[in-house]
Coordinates of C-alpha atoms in Angstrom, one line a residue:
X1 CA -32.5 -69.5 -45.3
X2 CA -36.3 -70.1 -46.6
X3 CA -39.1 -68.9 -44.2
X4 CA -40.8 -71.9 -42.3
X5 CA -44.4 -72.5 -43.4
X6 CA -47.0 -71.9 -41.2
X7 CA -48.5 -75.2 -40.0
X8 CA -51.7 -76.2 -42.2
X9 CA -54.7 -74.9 -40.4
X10 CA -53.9 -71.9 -39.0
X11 CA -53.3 -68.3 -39.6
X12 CA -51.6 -65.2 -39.1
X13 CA -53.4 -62.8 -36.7
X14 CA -55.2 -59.6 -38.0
X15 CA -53.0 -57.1 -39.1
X16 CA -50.0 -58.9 -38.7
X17 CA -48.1 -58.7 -42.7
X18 CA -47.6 -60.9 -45.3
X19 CA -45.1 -62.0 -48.0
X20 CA -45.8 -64.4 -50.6
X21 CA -44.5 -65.4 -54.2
X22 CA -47.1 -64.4 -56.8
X23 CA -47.7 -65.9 -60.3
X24 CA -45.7 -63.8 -61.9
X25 CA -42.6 -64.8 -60.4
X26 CA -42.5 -61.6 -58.2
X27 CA -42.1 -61.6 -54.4
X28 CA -45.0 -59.4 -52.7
X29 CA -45.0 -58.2 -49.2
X30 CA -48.1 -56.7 -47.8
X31 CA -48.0 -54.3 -44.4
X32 CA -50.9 -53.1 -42.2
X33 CA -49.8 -49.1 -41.6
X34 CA -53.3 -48.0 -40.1
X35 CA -56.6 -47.1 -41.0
X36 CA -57.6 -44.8 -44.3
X37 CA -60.1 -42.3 -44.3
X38 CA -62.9 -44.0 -45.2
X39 CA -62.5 -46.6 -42.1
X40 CA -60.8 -49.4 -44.3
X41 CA -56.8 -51.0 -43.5
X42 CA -54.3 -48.8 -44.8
X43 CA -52.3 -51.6 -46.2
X44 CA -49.2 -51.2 -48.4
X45 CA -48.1 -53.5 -50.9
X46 CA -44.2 -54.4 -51.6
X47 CA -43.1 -55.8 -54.7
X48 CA -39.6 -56.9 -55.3
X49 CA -37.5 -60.0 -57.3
X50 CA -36.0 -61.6 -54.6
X51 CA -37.7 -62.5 -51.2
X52 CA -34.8 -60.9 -49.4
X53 CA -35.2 -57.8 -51.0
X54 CA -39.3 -57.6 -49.8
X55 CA -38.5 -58.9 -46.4
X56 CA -35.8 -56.1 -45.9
X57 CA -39.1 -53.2 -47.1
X58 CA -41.3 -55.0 -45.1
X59 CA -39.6 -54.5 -41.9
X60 CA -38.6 -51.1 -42.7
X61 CA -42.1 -50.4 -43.0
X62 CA -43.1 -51.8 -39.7
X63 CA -40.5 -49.9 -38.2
X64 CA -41.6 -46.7 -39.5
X65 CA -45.1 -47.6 -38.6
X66 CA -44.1 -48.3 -34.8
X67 CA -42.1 -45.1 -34.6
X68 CA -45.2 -43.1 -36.1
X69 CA -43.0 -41.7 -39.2
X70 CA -44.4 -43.8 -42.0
X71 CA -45.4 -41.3 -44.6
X72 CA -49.5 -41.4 -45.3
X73 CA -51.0 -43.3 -48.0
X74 CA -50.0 -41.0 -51.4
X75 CA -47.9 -38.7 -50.1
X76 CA -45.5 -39.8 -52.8
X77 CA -47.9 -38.5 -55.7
X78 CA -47.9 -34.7 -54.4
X79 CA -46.4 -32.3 -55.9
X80 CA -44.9 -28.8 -54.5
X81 CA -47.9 -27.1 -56.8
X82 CA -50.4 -29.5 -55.8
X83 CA -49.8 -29.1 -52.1
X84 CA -49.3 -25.2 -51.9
X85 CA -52.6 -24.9 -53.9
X86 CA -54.5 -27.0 -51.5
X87 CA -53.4 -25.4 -48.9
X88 CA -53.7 -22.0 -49.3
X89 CA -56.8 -22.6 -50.8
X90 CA -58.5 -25.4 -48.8
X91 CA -56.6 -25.2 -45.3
X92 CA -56.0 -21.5 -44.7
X93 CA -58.6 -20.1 -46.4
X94 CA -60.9 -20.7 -44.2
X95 CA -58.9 -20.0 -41.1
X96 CA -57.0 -16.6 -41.3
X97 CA -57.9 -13.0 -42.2
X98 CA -58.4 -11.9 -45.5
X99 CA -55.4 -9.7 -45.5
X100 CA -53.1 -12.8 -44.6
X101 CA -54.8 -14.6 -47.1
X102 CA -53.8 -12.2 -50.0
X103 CA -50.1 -12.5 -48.7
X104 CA -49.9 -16.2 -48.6
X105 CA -51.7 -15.9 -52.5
X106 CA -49.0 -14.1 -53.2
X107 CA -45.7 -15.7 -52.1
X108 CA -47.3 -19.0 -53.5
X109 CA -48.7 -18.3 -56.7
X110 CA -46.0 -15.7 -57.5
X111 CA -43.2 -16.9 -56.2
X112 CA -43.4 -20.5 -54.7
X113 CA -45.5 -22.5 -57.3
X114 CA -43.2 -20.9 -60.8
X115 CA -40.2 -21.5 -58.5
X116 CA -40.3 -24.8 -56.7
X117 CA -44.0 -26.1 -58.3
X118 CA -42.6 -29.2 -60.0
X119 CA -40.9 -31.0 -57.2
X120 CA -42.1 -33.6 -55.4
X121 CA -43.0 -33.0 -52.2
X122 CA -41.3 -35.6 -50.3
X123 CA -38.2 -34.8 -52.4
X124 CA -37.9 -31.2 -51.5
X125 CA -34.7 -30.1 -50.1
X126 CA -33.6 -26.5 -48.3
X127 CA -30.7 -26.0 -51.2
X128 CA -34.0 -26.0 -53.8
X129 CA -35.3 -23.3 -51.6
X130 CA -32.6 -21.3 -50.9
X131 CA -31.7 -21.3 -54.2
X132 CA -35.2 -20.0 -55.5
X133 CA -34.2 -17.1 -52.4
X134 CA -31.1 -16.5 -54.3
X135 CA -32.9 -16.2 -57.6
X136 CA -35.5 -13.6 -55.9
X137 CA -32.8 -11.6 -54.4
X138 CA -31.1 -11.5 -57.9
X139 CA -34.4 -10.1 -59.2
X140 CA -34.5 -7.0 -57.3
X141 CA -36.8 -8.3 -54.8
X142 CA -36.5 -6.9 -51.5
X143 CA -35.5 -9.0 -48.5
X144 CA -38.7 -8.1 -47.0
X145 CA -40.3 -9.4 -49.9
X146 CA -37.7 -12.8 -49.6
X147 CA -39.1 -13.2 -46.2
X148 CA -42.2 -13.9 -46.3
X149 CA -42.2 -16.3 -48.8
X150 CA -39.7 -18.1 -46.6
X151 CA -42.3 -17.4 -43.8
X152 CA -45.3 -18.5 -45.7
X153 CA -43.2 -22.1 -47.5
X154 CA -42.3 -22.7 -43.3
X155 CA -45.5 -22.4 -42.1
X156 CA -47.4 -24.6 -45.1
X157 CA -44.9 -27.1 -44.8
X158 CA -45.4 -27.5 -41.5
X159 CA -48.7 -28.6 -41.8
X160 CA -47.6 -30.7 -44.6
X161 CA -45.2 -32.3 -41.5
X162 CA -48.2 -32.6 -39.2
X163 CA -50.1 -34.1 -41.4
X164 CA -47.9 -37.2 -42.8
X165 CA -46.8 -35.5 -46.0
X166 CA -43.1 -34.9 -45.2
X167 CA -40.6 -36.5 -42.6
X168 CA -39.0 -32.9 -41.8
X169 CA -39.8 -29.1 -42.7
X170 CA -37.3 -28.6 -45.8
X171 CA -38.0 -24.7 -45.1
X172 CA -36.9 -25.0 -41.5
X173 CA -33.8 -26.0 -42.5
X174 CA -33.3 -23.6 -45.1
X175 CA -31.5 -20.2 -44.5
X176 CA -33.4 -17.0 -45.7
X177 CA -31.0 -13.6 -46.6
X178 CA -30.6 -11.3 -43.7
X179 CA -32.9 -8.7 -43.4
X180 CA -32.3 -5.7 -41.8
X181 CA -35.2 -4.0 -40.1
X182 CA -34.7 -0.1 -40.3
X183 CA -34.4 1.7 -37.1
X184 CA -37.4 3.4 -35.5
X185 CA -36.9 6.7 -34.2
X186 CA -40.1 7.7 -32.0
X187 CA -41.1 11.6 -32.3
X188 CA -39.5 13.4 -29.2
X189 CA -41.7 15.1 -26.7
X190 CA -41.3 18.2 -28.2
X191 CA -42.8 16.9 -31.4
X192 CA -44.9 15.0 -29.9
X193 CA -46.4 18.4 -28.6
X194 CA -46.1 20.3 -32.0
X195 CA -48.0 17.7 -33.7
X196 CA -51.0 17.7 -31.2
X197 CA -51.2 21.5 -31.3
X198 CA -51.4 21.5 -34.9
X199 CA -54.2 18.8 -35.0
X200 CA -56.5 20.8 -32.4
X201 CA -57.1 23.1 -36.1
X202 CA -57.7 20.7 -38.8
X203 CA -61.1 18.4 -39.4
X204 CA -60.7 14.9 -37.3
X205 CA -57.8 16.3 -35.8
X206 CA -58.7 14.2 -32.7
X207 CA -57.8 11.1 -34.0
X208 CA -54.3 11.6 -34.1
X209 CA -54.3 12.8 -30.9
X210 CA -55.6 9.5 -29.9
X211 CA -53.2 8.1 -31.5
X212 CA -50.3 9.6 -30.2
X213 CA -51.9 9.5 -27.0
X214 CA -53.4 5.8 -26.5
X215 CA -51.5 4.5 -29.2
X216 CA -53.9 3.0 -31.2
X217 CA -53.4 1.0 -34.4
X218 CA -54.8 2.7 -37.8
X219 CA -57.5 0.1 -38.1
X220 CA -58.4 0.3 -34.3
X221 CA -58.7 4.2 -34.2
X222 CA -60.3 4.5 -37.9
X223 CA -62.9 1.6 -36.6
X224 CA -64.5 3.4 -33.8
X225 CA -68.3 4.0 -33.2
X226 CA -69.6 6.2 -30.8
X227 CA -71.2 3.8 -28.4
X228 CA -67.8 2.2 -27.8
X229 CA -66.4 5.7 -25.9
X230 CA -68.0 6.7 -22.6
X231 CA -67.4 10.0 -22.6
X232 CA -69.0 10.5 -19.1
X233 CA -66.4 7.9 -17.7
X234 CA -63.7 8.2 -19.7
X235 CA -63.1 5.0 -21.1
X236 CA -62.8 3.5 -24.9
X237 CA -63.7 -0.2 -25.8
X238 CA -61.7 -1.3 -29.1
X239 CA -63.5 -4.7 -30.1
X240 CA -63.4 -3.9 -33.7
X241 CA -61.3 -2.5 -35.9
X242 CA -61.5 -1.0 -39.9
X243 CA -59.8 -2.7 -43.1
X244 CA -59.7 -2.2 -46.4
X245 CA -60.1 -5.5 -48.6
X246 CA -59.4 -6.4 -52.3
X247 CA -62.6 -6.5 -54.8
X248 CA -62.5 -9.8 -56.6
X249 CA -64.6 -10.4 -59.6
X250 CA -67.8 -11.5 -59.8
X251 CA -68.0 -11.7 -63.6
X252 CA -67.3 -14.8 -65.7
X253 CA -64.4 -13.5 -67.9
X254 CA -61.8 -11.2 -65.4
X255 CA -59.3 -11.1 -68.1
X256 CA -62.4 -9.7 -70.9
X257 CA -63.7 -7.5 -67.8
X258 CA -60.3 -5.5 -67.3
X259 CA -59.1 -5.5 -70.9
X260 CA -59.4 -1.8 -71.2
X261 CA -57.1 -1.5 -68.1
X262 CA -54.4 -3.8 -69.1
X263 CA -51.2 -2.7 -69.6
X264 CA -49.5 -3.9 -72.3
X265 CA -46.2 -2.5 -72.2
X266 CA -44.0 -0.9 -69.4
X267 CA -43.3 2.6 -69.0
X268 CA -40.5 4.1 -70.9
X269 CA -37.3 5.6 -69.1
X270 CA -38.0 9.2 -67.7
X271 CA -41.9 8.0 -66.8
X272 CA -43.7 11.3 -65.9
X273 CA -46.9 9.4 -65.0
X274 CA -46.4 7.8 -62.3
X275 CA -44.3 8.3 -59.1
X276 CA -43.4 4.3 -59.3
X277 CA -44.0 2.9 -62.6
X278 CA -46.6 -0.7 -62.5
X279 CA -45.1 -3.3 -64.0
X280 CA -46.8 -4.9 -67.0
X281 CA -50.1 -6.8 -67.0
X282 CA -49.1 -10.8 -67.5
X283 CA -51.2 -12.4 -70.8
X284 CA -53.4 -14.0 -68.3
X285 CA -53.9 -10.9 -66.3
X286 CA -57.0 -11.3 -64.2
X287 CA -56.7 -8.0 -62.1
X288 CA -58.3 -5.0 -62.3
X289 CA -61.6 -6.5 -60.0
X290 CA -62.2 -3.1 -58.5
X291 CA -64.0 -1.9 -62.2
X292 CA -65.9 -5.0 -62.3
X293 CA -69.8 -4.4 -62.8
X294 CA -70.0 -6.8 -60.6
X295 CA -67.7 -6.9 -58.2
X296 CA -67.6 -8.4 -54.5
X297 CA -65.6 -9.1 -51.3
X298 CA -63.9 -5.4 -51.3
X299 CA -63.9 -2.0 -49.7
X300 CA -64.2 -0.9 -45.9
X301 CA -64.9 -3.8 -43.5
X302 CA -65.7 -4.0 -40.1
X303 CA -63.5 -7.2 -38.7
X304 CA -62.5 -7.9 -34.9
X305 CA -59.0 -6.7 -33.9
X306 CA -55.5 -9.3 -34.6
X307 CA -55.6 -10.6 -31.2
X308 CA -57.6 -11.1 -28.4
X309 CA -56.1 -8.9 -26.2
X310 CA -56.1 -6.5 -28.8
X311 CA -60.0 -6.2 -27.1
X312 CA -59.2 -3.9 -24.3
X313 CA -60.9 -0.9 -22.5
X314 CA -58.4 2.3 -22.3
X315 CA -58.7 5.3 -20.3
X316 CA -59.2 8.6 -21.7
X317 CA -56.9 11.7 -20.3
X318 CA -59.1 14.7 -19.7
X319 CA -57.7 16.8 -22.5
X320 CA -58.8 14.3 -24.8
X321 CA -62.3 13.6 -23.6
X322 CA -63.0 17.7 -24.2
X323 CA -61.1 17.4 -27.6
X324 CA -63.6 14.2 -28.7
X325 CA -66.9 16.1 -27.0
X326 CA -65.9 19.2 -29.3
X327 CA -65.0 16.8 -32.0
X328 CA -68.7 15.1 -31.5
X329 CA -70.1 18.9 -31.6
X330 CA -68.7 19.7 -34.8
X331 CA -69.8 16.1 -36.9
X332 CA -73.4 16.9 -35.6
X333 CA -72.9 20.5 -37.2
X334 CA -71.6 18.4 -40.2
X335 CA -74.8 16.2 -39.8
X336 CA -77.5 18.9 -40.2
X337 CA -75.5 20.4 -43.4
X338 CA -75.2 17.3 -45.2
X339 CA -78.5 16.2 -44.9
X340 CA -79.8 13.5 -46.5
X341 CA -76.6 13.0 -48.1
X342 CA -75.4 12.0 -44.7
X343 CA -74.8 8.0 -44.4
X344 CA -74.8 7.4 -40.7
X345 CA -73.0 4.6 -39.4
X346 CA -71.5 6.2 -35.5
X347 CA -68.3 6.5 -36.9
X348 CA -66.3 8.7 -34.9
X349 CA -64.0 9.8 -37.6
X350 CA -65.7 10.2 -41.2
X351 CA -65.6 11.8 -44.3
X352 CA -68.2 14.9 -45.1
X353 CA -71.0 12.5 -46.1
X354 CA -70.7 9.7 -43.0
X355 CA -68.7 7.0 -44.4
X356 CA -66.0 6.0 -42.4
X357 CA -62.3 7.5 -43.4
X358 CA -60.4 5.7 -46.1
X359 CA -56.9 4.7 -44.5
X360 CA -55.1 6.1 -47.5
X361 CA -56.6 9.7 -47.1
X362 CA -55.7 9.0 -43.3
X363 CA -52.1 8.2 -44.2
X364 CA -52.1 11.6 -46.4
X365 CA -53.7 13.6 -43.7
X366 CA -51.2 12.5 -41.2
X367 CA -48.6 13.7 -44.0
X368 CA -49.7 17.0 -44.0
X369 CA -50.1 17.4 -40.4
X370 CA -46.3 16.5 -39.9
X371 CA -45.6 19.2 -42.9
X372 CA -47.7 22.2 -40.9
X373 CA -46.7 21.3 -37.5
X374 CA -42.8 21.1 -39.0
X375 CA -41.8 17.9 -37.8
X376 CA -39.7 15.3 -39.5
X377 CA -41.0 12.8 -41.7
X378 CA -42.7 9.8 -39.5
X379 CA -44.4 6.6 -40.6
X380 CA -47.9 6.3 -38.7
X381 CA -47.4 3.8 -37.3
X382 CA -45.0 5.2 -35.5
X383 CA -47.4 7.6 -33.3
X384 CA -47.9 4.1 -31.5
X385 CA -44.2 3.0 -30.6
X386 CA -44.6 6.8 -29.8
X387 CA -47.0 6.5 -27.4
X388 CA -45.2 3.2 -25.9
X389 CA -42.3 4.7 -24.8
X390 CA -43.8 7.9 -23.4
X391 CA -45.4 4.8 -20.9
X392 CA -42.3 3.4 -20.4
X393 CA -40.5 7.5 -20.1
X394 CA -43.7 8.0 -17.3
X395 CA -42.7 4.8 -15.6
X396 CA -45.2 3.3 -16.1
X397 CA -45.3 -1.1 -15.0
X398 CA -44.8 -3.0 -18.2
X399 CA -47.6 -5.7 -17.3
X400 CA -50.2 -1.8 -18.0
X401 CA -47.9 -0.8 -20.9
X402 CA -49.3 -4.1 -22.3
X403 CA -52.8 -4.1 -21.5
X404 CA -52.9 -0.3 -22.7
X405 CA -51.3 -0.9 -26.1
X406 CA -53.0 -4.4 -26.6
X407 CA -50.2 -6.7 -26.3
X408 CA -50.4 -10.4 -25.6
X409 CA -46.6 -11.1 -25.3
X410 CA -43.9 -9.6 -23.2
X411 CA -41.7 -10.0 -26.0
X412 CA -43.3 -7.5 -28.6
X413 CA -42.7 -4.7 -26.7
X414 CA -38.9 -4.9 -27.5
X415 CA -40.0 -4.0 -31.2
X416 CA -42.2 -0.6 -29.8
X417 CA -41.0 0.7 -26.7
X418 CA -37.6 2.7 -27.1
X419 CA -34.6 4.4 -24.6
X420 CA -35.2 8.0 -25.9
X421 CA -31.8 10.4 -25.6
X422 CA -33.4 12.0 -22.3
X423 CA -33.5 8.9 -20.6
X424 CA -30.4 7.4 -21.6
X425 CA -28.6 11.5 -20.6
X426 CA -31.0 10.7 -17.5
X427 CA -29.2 7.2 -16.6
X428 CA -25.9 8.5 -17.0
X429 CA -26.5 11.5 -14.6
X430 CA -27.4 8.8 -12.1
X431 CA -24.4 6.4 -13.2
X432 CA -22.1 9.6 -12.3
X433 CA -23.8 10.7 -9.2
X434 CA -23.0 7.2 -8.1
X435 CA -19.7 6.7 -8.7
X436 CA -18.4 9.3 -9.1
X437 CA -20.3 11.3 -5.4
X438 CA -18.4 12.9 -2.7
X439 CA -15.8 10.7 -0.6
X440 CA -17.3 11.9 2.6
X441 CA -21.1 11.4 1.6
X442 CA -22.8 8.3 2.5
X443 CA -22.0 6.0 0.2
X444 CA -25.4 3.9 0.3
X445 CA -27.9 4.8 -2.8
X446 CA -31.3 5.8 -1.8
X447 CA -33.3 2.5 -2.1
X448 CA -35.7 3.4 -5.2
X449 CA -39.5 4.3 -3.7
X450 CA -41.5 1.5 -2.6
X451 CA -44.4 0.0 -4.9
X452 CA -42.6 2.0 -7.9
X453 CA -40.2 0.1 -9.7
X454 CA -37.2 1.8 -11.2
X455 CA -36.7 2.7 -15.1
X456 CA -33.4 0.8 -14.8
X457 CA -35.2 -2.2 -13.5
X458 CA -38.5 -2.0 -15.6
X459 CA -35.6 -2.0 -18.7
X460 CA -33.9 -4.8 -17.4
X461 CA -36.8 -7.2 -17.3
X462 CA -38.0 -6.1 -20.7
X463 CA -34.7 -7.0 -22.0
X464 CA -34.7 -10.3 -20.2
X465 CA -38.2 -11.4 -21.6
X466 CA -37.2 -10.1 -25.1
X467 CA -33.9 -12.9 -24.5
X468 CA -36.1 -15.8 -23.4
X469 CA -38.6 -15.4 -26.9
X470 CA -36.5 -18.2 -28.9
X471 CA -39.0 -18.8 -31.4
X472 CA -38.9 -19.0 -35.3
X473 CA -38.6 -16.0 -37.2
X474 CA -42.6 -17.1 -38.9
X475 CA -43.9 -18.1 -35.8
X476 CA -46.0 -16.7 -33.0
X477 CA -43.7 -16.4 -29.3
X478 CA -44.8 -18.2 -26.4
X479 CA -47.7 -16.3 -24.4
X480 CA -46.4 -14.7 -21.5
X481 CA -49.4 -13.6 -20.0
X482 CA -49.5 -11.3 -16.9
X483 CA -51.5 -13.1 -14.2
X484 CA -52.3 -11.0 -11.5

C-alpha cells in the first residue's frame, strides 16, 4: 500500500526521518540518530530498491535509536588493529602506570593485533578469540601469559562497548584456559625467626626485616626516605614507592641504534650462555633502548603507591626502630667514606654510593639471605603474605590487618593471609576438647573474651567476604571499605 503524501504546504517536524525515491530509481531513507561531534545531526542514510525494503531499515534504526543501541557513526569501518592501537595508545596511555602500559603493549601488539588484527570490529566473535587462546596455548605460552591478553582484549573492548563501537563485549563471552595459581606456602615462625637473625649481620639487613615484619611491598620498602619514618614516634608514612621503567629510544633509527645487539639467530641445543636462552631479534627489531646514546623514560622512579589506601602510616615494633637507628648509624659511617662519590637522595636503603637499591640486586640479596639463614627457597613477595598471617595467627581484627598491609578490599586478603599447620593443630585441639570433654563437666563452652573476636570467627567472615566478591577475573572487586 503506497504511503499517503503529506498535504502541499506543510512539513515533517525536525528530526522526524525521511524516505523518498531518488533519480536513480533508488529508494532512500534518511534517519536522525543524534548529534556528531562537531555539533551537526548525526543522520544516516538508507538506500535500498524497493520502498519496502528502506521502510523496514528505517524503523529498525529508529528502534535502535530509542533503545540507545544504535552503533555510532563509523563504527562499521574499524578494524580489530585500528581500535587496539588507538586505544592502547590514545585512551590508556594517558591513564595508567607505565608498568601496565608495557603489559597492555604487549598482549596487543604481540599477541592481539597478528592474531585477531584484521577483523572487523563489530564482527568480532568469542570463537575468533578463543581460538587465537588455543593457538597461544599450542605455542608454549604459559596460561599466565594467555590471561592477560584475555584480560587486556576484555577490558579494551569494554570501552569499545561504552563507547558505541560494539553491541556486546565478544571477550566477555569468550572462555580463557584454566589457570592454576600455585600454592603459597608462608615461612613458618621458626623461619621467620632464622631469617631475621641472619639479616641483623649483612649490609641493609633491616629492610627485610621490615618486610617480614610490616609486610611491605618491594617498591614500598625500596622507596623510602628518611623523613617519612619518625623514629622518635615510631611510625612509617608509605606515600611513594620505587620502580624500575623501560628506556625507550630517543634516537631516530632504533633498529640502526641496536644493530650491534641483535640477535640474529637462536641459541644452539646445550646453550652454555645463558640460563634461559632469548629468543631471536624479529627483522624489525626496535629493542635494545637501554644502549641508546640517547635514551629516555627508563631507570629508578619515584611514583605514588597502586592504590590509595596503599598510603598508610604503620607502627614500628621496638626491635625494629633500634635495628633502623643502628642501620641510620652505619649509612652515615658509609657517608663520610664515600665522600664526594656519595649521591644523596634520604634513601633508607642504598647502594655504597647513595643511589637507591636496584630491585634485582634486592631480589638476589634476599636469595642469599634465605641460603645463610638455611631456609627453603621463598619468592619475596612472599615475606608479605608472611607478615599477613602472622596478623591474622596474633588475632589480630581484619578491618587493622587491612589498613596495616594497605588493602582497599576485604576480598584480597583471601589471596595473602593463610591457616598455618599450628593453627589448623590449634582448632582441632579445641574441636576435641569440645566434643569430645568429660560427660560430667559443664557442657557450656566458655563464651570467647569480650571485645576480642575469635580466630574461628575472624576466619569465617574473611571467607564470607572472599564468597560475596563476584566480579570478572580482569576487573577490580567492589570496595568494601571499613567505616568505622
Amino acid at each position: 500500500m503506497p504511503r499517503k503524501k503529506r498535504p502541499e504546504g506543510t512539513r515533517a517536524p525536525n528530526g522526524a526521518s525521511s524516505i523518498y525515491l531518488g533519480e536513480d530509481g533508488k529508494w532512500h531513507g534518511r534517519v536522525t540518530i543524534g548529534v556528531l561531534d562537531n555539533g551537526k545531526p548525526d543522520r544516516r542514510h538508507v538506500e535500498r530498491k524497493t520502498e519496502a525494503e528502506v521502510i523496514n531499515r528505517v524503523r529498525e534504526l529508529e528502534r535502535l535509536r530509542d533503545s540507545g543501541k544504535v552503533p555510532k557513526a563509523g563504527s562499521q569501518m574499524w578494524t580489530v588493529e585500528a581500535w587496539l592501537m588507538h586505544w592502547v595508545e590514545t585512551i590508556a596511555a594517558p591513564s595508567v602506570r607505565e608498568n601496565t602500559l608495557a603489559g597492555y603493549r604487549t598482549a596487543v601488539y604481540k599477541h592481539l593485533i597478528p592474531g585477531l588484527g584484521a577483523h572487523r570490529l563489530r564482527k568480532l566473535e568469542p570463537e575468533h578469540l578463543e581460538k587465537l587462546y588455543e593457538k597461544l596455548t599450542d605455542r608454549g605460552a604459559k596460561p599466565g601469559t594467555v590471561h592477560q591478553v584475555h584480560r587486556t582484549a576484555k577490558t579494551a573492548f569494554n570501552v569499545a562497548l561504552d563507547r558505541g563501537r560494539l553491541d556486546t563485549n565478544p571477550a566477555k563471552l569468550a572462555k580463557s584456559p584454566r589457570l592454576d595459581e600455585d600454592e603459597i606456602v608462608p615461612l613458618t615462625a621458626a623461619e621467620a625467626k632464622r631469617v631475621l637473625a641472619a639479616a641483623r649481620g649483612r649490609r641493609n639487613g633491616a629492610r627485610f626485616v621490615i618486610a617480614l615484619a610490616l609486610g611491605l611491598r618491594r617498591g614500598e620498602a625500596l622507596g623510602l626516605k628518611w623523613t617519612r619514618i619518625d623514629l622518635d614516634a615510631g611510625l612509617l608514612r608509605t606515600p611513594r614507592q620505587l620502580q624500575r621503567h623501560k628506556w625507550k629510544h630517543g634516537c631516530d633509527d632504533p633498529h640502526a641504534c641496536g644493530g650491534r645487539l641483535h640477535k640474529v639467530k637462536p641459541c644452539t641445543d646445550g646453550c652454555a650462555r645463558h640460563a634461559k636462552c632469548p629468543p631471536a631479534c624479529s627483522l624489525d627489531c626496535v629493542r635494545h633502548a637501554s644502549s641508546c646514546p640517547k635514551r629516555r623514560g627508563g631507570g629508578l622512579r619515584e611514583v605514588d603507591v597502586k592504590s590509595k589506601a596503599g598510603r598508610r602510616t604503620v607502627g614500628i615494633p621496638r626491635p625494629l626502630l633500634e635495628l633502623l637507628r643502628t642501620h641510620k648509624a652505619a649509612q652515615d659511617e658509609e657517608r663520610k667514606f664515600a665522600g664526594t662519590e656519595w649521591q644523596e637522595g634520604g634513601w633508607v636503603f642504598t647502594q655504597p654510593t647513595g643511589r637507591p637499591l636496584d630491585p634485582r640486586a634486592d631480589h638476589d640479596e634476599w636469595k642469599a639471605l634465605l641460603a645463610e639463614a638455611e631456609v627453603r627457597d621463598a619468592r619475596l613477595h612472599d615475606a608479605r603474605h608472611t607478615a599477613a598471617t602472622m596478623l591474622l595467627v596474633l588475632k589480630v581484627p581484619l578491618p587493622a590487618i587491612m589498613e596495616v598491609m594497605g588493602w582497599g578490599d576485604a576480598a584480597v586478603a583471601k589471596r595473602y593471609v593463610h591457616v598455618p599447620d599450628e593453627v589448623v593443630a590449634e582448632i582441632a585441639g579445641q574441636v576435641g576438647d569440645f566434643l569430645w570433654s568429660d560427660a560430667t563437666k559443664p557442657s557450656t563452652p566458655t563464651p570467647p573474651r569480650s571485645g576480642d573476636d575469635s580466630l574461628i570467627d575472624q576466619l569465617q567472615r574473611l571467607l564470607d567476604a572472599a564468597k560475596s566478591s563476584s566480579y570478572p577475573d580482569d576487573e577490580e572487586p567492589p570496595a568494601l571499605r571499613v567505616v568505622g
